[in-house]
Coordinates of N, CA and C in Angstrom, one line a residue:
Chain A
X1 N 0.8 -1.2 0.0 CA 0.0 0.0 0.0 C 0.9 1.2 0.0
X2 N 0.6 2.3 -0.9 CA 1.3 3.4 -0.8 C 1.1 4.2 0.3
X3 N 2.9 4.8 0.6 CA 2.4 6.1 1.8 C 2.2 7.0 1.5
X4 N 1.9 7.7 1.8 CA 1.7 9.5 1.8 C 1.9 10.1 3.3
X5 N 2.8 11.0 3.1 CA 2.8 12.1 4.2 C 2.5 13.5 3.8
X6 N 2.0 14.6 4.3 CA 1.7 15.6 4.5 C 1.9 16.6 5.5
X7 N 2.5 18.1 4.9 CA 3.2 19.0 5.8 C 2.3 20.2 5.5
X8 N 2.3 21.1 6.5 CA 1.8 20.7 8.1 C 0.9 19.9 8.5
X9 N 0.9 19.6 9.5 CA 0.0 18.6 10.0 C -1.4 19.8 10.2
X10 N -0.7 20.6 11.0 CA -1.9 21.6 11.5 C -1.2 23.2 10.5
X11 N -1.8 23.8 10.2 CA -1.7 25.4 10.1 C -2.6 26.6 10.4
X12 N -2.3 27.4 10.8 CA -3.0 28.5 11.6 C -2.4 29.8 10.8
X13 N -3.6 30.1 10.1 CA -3.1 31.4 9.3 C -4.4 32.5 9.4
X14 N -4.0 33.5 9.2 CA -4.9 35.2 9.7 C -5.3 35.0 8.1
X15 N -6.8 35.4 7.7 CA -7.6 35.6 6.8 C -7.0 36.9 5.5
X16 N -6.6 35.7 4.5 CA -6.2 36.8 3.3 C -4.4 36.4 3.1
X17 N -3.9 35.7 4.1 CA -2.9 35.5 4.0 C -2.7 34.2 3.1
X18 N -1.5 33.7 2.5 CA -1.6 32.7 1.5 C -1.2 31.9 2.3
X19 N -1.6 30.3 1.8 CA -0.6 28.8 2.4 C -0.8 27.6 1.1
X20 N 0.4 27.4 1.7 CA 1.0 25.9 0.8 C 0.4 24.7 2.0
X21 N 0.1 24.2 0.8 CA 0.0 22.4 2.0 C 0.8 22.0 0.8
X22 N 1.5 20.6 1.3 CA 2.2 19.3 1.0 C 2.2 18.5 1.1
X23 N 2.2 17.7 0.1 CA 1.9 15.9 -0.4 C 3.4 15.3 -0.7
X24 N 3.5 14.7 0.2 CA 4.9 14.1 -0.2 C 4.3 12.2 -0.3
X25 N 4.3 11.9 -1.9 CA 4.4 10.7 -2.0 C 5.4 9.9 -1.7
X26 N 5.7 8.7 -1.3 CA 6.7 7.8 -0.6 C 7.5 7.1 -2.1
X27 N 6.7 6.8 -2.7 CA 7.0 5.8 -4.0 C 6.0 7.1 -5.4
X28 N 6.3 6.7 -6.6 CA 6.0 7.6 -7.4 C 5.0 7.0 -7.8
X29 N 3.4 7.8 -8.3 CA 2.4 7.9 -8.5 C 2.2 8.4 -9.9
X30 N 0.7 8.2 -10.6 CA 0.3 9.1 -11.5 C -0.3 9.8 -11.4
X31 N -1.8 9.6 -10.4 CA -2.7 10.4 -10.3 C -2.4 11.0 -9.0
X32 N -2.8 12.2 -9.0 CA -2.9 13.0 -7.5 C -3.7 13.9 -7.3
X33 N -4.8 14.1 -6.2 CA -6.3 14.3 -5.4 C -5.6 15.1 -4.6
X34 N -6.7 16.2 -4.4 CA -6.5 17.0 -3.2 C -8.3 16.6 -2.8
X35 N -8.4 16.4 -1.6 CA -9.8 16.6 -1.3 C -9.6 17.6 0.2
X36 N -11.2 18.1 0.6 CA -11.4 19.2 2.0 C -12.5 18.5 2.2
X37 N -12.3 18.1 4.1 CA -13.5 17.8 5.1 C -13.8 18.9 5.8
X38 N -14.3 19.6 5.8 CA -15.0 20.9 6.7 C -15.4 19.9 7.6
X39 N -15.1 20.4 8.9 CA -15.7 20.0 10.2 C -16.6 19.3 10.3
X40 N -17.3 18.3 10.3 CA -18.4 17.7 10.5 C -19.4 17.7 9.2
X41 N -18.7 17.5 8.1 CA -19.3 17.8 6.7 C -18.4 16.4 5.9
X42 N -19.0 16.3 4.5 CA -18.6 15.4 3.6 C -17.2 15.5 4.0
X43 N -16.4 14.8 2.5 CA -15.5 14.5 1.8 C -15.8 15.3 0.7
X44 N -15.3 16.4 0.3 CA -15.3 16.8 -1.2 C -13.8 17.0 -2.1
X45 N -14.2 16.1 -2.8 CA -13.0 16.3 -4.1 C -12.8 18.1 -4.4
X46 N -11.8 18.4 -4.7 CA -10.8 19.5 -5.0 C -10.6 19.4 -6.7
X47 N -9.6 19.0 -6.8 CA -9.1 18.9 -7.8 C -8.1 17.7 -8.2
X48 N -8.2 16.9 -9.3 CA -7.0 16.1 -9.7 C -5.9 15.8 -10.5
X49 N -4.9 15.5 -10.6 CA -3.4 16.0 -11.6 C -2.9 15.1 -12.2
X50 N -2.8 15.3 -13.5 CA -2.1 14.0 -14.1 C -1.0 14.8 -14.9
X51 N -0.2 13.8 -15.0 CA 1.0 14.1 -16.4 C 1.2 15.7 -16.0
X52 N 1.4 15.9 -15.0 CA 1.7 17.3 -14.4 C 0.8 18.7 -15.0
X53 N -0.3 18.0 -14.8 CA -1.5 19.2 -15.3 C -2.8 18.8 -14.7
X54 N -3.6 19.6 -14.5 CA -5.2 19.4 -13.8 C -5.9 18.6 -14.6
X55 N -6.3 17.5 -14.5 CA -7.3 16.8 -15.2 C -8.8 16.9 -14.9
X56 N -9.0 17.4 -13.7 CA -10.8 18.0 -13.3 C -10.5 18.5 -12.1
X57 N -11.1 19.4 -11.7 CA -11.5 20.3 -10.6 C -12.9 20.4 -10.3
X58 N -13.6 20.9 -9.1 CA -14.3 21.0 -8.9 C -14.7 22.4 -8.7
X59 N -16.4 22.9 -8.7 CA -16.6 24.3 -8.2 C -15.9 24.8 -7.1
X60 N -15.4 24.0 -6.0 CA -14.7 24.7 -4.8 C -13.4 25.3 -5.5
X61 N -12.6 24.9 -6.5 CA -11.7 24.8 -7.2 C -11.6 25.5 -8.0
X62 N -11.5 27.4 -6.9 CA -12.0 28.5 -8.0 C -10.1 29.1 -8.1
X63 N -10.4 30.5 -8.8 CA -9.0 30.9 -8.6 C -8.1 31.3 -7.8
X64 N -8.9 31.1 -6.2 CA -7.8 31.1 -5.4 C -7.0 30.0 -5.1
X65 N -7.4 28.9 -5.6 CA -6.3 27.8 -5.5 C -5.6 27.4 -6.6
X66 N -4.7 26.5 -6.6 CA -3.7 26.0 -7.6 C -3.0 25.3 -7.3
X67 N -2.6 24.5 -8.1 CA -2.1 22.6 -7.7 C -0.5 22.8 -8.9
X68 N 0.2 22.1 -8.2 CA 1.9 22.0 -8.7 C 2.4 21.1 -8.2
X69 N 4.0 20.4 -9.1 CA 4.6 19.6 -8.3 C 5.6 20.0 -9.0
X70 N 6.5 20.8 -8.1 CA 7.5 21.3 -9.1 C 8.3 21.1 -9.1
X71 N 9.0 19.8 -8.3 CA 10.1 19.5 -8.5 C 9.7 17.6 -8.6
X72 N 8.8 17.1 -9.0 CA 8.9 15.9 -9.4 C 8.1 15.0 -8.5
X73 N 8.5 15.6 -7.1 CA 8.2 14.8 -5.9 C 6.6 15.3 -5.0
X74 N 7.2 16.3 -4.6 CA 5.8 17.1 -3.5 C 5.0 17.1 -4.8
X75 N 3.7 17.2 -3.8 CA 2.5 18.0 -4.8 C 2.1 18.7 -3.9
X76 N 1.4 20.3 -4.2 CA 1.1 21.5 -3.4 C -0.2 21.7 -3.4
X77 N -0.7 22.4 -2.5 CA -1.8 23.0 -2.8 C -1.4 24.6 -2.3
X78 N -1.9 25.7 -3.1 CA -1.8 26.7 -2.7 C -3.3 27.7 -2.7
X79 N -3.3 27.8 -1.4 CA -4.4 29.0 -1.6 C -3.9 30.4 -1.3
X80 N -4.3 31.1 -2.3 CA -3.4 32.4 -2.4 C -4.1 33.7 -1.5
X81 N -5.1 33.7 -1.2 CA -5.9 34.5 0.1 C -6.9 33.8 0.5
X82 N -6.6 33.3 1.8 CA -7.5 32.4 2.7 C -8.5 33.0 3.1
X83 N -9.8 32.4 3.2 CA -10.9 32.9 4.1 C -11.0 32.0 5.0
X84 N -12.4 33.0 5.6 CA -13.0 32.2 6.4 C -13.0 30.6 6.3
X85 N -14.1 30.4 5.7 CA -14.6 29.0 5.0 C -13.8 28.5 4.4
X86 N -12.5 28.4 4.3 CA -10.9 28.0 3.5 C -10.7 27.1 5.3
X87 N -11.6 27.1 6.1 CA -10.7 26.2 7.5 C -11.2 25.0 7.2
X88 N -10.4 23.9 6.9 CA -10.7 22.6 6.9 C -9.9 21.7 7.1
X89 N -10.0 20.3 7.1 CA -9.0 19.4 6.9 C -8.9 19.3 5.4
X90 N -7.2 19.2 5.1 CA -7.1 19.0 3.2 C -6.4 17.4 3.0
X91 N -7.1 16.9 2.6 CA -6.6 15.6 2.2 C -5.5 15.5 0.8
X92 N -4.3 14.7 0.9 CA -4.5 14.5 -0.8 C -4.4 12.9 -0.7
X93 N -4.4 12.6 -2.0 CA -4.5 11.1 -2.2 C -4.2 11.0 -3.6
X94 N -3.4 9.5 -3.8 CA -3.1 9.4 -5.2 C -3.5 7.8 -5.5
X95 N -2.9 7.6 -6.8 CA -3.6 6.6 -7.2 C -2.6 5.8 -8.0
X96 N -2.0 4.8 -8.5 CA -1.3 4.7 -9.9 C -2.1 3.2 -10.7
X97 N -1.0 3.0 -11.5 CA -2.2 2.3 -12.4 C -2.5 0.6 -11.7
X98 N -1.5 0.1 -10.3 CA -1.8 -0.9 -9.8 C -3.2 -1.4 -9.3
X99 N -3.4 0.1 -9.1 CA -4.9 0.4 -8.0 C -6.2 0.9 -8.5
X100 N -7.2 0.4 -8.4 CA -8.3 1.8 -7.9 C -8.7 2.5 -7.2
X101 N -8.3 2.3 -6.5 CA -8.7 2.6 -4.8 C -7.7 4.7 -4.9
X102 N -8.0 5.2 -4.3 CA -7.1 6.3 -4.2 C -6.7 5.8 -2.3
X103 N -5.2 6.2 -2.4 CA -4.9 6.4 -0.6 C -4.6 7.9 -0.4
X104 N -4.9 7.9 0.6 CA -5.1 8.8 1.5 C -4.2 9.4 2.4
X105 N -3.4 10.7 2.1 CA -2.3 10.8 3.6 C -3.3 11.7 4.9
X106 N -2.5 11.4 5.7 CA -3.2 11.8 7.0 C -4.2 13.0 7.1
X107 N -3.4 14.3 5.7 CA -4.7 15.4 6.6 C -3.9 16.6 6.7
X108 N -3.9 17.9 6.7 CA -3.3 19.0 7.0 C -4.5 19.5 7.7
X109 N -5.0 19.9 8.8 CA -5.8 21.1 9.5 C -5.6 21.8 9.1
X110 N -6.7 23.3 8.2 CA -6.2 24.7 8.0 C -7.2 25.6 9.1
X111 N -6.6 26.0 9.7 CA -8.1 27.1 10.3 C -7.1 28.5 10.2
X112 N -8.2 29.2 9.6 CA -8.1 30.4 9.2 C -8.8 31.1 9.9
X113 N -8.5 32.2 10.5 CA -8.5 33.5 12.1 C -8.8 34.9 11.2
Chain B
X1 N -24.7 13.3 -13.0 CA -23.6 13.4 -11.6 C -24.4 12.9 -11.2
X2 N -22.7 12.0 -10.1 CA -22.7 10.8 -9.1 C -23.3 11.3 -8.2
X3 N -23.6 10.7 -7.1 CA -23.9 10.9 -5.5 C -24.0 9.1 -4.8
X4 N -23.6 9.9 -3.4 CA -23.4 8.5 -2.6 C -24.5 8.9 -1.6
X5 N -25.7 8.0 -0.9 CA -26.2 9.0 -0.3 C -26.1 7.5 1.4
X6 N -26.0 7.9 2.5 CA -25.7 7.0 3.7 C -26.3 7.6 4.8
X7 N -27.8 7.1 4.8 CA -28.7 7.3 5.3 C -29.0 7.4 7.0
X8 N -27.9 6.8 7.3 CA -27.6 6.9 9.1 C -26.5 7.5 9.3
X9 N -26.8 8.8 9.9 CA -25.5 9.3 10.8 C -25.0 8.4 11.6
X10 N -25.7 7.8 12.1 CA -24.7 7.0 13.2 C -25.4 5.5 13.8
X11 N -24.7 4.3 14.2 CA -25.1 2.9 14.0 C -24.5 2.7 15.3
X12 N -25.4 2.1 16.2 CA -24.9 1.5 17.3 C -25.3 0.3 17.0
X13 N -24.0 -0.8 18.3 CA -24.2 -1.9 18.2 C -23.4 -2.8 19.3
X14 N -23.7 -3.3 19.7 CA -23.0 -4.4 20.8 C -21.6 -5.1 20.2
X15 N -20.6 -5.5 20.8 CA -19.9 -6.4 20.4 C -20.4 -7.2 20.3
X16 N -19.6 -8.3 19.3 CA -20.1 -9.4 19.1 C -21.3 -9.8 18.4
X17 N -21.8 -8.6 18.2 CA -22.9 -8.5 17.3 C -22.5 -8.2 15.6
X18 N -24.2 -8.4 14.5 CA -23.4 -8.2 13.3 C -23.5 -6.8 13.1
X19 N -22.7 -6.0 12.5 CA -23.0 -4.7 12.1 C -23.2 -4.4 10.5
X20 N -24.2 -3.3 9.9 CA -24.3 -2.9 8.7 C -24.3 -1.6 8.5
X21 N -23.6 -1.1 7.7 CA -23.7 0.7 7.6 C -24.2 0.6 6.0
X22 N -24.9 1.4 5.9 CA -25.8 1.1 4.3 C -25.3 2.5 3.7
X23 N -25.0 2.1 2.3 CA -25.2 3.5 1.4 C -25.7 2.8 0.1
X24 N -26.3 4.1 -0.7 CA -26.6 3.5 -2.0 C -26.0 4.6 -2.5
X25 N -25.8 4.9 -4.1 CA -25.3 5.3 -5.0 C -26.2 5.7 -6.1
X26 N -25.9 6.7 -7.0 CA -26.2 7.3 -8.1 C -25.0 7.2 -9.2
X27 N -25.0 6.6 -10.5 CA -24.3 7.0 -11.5 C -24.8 6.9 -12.7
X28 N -24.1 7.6 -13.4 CA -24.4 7.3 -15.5 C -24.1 6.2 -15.8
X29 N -23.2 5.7 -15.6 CA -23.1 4.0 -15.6 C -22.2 3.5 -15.0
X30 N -21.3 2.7 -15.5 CA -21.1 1.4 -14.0 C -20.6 1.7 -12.8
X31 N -20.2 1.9 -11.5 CA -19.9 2.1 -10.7 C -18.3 1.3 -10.2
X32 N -17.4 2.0 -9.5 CA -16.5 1.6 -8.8 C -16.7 1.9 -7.3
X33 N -16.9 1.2 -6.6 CA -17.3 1.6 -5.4 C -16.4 1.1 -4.0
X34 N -16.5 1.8 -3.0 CA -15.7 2.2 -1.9 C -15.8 2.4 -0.5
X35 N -15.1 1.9 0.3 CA -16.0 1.8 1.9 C -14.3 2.4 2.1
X36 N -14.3 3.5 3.1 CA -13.0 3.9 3.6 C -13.7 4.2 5.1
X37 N -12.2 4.3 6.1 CA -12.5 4.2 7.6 C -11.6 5.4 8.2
X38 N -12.6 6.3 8.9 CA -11.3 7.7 9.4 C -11.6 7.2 11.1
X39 N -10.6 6.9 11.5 CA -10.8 7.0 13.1 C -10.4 8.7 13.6
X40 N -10.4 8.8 14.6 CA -10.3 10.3 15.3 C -8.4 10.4 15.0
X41 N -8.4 11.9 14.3 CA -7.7 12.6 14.0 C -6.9 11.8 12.8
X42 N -7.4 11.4 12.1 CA -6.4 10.2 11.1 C -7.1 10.7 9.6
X43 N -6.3 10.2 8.9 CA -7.2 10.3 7.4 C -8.0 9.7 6.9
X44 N -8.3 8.9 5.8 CA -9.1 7.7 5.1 C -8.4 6.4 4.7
X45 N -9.0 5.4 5.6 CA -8.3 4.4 5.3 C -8.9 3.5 4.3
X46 N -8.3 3.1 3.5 CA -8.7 1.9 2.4 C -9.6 0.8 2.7
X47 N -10.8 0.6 3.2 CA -11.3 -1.3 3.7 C -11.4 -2.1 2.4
X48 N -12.1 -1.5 1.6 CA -12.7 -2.6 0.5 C -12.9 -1.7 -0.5
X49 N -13.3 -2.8 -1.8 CA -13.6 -2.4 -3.7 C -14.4 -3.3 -4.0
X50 N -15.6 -2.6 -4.8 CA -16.0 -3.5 -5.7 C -15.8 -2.8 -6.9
X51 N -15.2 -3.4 -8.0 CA -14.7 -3.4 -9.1 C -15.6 -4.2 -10.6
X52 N -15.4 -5.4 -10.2 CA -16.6 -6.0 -11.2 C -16.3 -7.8 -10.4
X53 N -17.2 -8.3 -10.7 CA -16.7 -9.9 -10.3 C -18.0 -10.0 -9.3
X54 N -17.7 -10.8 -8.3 CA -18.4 -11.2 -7.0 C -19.0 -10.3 -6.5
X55 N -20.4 -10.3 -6.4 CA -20.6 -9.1 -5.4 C -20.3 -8.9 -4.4
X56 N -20.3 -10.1 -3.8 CA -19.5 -10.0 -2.1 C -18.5 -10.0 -2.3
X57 N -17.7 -8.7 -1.7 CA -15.9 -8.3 -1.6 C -15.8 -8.5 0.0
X58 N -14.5 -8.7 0.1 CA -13.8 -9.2 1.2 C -12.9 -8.0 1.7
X59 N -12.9 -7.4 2.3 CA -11.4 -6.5 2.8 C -11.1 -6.3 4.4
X60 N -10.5 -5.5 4.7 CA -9.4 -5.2 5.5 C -10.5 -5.5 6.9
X61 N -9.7 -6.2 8.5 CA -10.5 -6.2 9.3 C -11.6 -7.0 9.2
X62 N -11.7 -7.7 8.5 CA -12.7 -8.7 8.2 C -14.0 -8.1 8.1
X63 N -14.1 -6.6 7.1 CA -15.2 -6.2 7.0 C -16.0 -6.8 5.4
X64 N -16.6 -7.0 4.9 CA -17.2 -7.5 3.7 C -18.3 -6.1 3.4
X65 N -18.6 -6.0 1.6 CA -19.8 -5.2 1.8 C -20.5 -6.3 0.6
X66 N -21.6 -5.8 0.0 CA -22.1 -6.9 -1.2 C -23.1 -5.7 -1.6
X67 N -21.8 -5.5 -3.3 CA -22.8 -4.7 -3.9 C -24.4 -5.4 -4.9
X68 N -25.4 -4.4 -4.8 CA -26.6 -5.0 -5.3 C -27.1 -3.8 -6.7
X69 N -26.9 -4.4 -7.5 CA -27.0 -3.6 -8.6 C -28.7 -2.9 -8.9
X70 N -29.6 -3.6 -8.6 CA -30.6 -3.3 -8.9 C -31.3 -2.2 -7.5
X71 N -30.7 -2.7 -6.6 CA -31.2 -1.7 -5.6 C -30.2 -0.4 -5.3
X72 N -29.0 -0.8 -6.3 CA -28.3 0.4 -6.2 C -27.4 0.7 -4.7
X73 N -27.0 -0.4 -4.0 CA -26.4 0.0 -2.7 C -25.5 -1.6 -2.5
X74 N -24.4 -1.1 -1.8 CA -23.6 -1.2 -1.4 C -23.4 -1.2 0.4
X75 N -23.7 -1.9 0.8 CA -23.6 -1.7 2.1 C -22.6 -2.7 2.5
X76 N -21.9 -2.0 4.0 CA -20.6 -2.6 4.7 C -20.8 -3.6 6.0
X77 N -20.8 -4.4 6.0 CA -20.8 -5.6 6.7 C -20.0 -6.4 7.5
X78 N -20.1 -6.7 9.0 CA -19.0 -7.7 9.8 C -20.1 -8.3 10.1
X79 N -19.6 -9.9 10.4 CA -19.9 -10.8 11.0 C -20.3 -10.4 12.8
X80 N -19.2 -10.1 13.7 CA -19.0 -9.4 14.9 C -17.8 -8.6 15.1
X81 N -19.0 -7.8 15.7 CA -18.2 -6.3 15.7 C -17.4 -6.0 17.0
X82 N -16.3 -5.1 17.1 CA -15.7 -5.0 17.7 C -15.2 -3.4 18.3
X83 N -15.1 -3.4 19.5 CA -14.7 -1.8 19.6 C -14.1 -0.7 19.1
X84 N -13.0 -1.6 18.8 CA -12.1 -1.3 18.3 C -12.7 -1.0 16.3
X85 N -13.7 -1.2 16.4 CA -14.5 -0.7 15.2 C -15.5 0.4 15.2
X86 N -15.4 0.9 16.3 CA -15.6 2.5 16.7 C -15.4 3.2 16.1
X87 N -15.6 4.1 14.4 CA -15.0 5.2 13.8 C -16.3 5.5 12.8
X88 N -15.5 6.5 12.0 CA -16.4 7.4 11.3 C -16.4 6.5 9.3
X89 N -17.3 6.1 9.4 CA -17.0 4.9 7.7 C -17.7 6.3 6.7
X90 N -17.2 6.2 5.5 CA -17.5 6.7 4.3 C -17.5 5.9 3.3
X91 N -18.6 5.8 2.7 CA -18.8 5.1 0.9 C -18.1 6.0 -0.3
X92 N -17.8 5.6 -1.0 CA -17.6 6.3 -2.1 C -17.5 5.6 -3.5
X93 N -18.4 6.2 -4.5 CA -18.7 6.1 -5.6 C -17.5 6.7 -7.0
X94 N -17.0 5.9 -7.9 CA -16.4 6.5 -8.9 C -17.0 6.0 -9.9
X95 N -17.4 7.0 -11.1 CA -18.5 6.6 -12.4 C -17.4 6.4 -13.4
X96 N -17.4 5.0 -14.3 CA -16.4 4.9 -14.8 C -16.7 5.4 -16.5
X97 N -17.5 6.7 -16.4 CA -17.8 7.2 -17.6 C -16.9 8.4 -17.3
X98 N -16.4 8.5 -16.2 CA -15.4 9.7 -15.5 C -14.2 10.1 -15.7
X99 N -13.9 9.5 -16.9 CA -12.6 8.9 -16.5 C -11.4 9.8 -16.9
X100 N -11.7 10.8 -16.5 CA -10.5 12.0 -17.4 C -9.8 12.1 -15.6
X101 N -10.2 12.0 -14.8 CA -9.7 12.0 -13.3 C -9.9 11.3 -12.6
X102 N -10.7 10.7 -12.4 CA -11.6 9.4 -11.9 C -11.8 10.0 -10.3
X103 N -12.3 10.7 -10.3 CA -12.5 11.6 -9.0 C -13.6 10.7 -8.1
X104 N -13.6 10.5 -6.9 CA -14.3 9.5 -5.7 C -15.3 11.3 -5.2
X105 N -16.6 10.3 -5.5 CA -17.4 11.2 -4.0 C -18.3 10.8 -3.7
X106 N -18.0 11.4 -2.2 CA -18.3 10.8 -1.0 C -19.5 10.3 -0.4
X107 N -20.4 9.9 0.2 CA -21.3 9.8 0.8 C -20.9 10.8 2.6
X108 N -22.0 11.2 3.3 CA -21.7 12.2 4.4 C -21.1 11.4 5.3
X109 N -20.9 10.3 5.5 CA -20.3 9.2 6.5 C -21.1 9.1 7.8
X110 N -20.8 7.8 8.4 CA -21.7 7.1 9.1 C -20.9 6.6 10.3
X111 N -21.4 7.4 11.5 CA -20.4 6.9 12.2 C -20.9 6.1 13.4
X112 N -19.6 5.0 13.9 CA -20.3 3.5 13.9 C -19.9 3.4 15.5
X113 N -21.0 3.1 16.3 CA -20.0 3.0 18.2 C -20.9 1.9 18.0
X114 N -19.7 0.9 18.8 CA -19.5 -0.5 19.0 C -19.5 -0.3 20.4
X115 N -21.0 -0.5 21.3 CA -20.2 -1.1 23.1 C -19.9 -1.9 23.3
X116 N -19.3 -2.2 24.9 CA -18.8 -3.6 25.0 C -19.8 -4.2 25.8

């Protein structure tokens, strides 16, 4: 089973300010997921990346965010002015062609102040 | 567009007893379907797939689900349950007409306390 880690675990950032999250795959992947659990709410997909480009996003998946991996390895999420409603847990998850299943790394907390 | 829909917030049950967490599904056509497990403060863990073949699948923890095509649901299944099966389950649906990302979503998840 693949690992995934994720940096930060938790982040705490003042509203309007930008943040990176980080997907550090263990072993190399093709597909890669960002999904967000708001507090006691679904799972919603984000957006997905293949061959180093967006292959679907979702309506949450406006232009304050953006997805990169720019050196081969991490994959990012960047929101470039956080709000309110930007506090959630950010999942990513990837997939390659062994699997169907997408895994899951642990989670980044964002709450935004 | 997909939807998972998991009709119980929340499922109690005794050890040792059988447990079922039910979801059904919506797609354009065939389904890939998904039972994952978040315990407190953790991510989504992998249990089980149905892909195509058997409808009863077998996965992790000795959970089983058995998808039913005509009723449209997939529900997750133990023999006897255990406390230590205490957590928050989510279904999830991928439409394999999807396939430019193959993006999973979710059902609102169903969370399961096991007493002793």
């Amino acid at each position: 089973e693949p690992e995934v880690t994720q940096t930060p675990s938790h982040q705490v950032t003042q509203m309007g300010q930008e943040v990176i999250l980080r997907c550090v795959p263990i072993s190399n992947h093709l597909y890669f997921y960002w999904y967000r659990q708001i507090l006691g709410q679904k799972v919603e997909f984000l957006v997905s990346f293949y061959n180093n480009e967006i292959s679907e996003k979702s309506e949450i998946f406006d232009d304050q965010f953006s997805v990169e991996r720019p050196d081969g390895s991490n994959f990012t999420l960047k929101i470039r002015s956080t709000k309110l409603e930007d506090s959630a847990m950010y999942f990513c998850a990837l997939r390659d062609y062994s699997y169907n299943e997408q895994f899951f790394g642990p989670g980044t907390r964002l709450t935004v102040l | 567009a997909q939807s998972v829909a998991q009709p119980e917030d929340q499922v109690n049950v005794a050890e040792g007893n059988p447990l079922t967490v039910k979801c059904t599904y919506s797609v354009s056509g065939n389904p890939y379907l998904f039972w994952y497990v978040q315990y407190p403060n953790r991510g989504l863990q992998f249990l089980l797939k149905y892909i195509t073949g058997d409808n009863l699948v077998k996965g992790s923890y000795g959970f089983e689900a058995e998808f039913n095509k005509s009723q449209t649901s997939f529900h997750l299944k133990k023999p006897s349950a255990l406390v230590s099966d205490s957590a928050l389950y989510f279904c999830a649906v991928r439409d394999l007409r999807n396939n430019a990302g193959n993006m999973l979503t979710f059902g609102g998840g169903t969370r399961l306390m096991v007493k002793p």
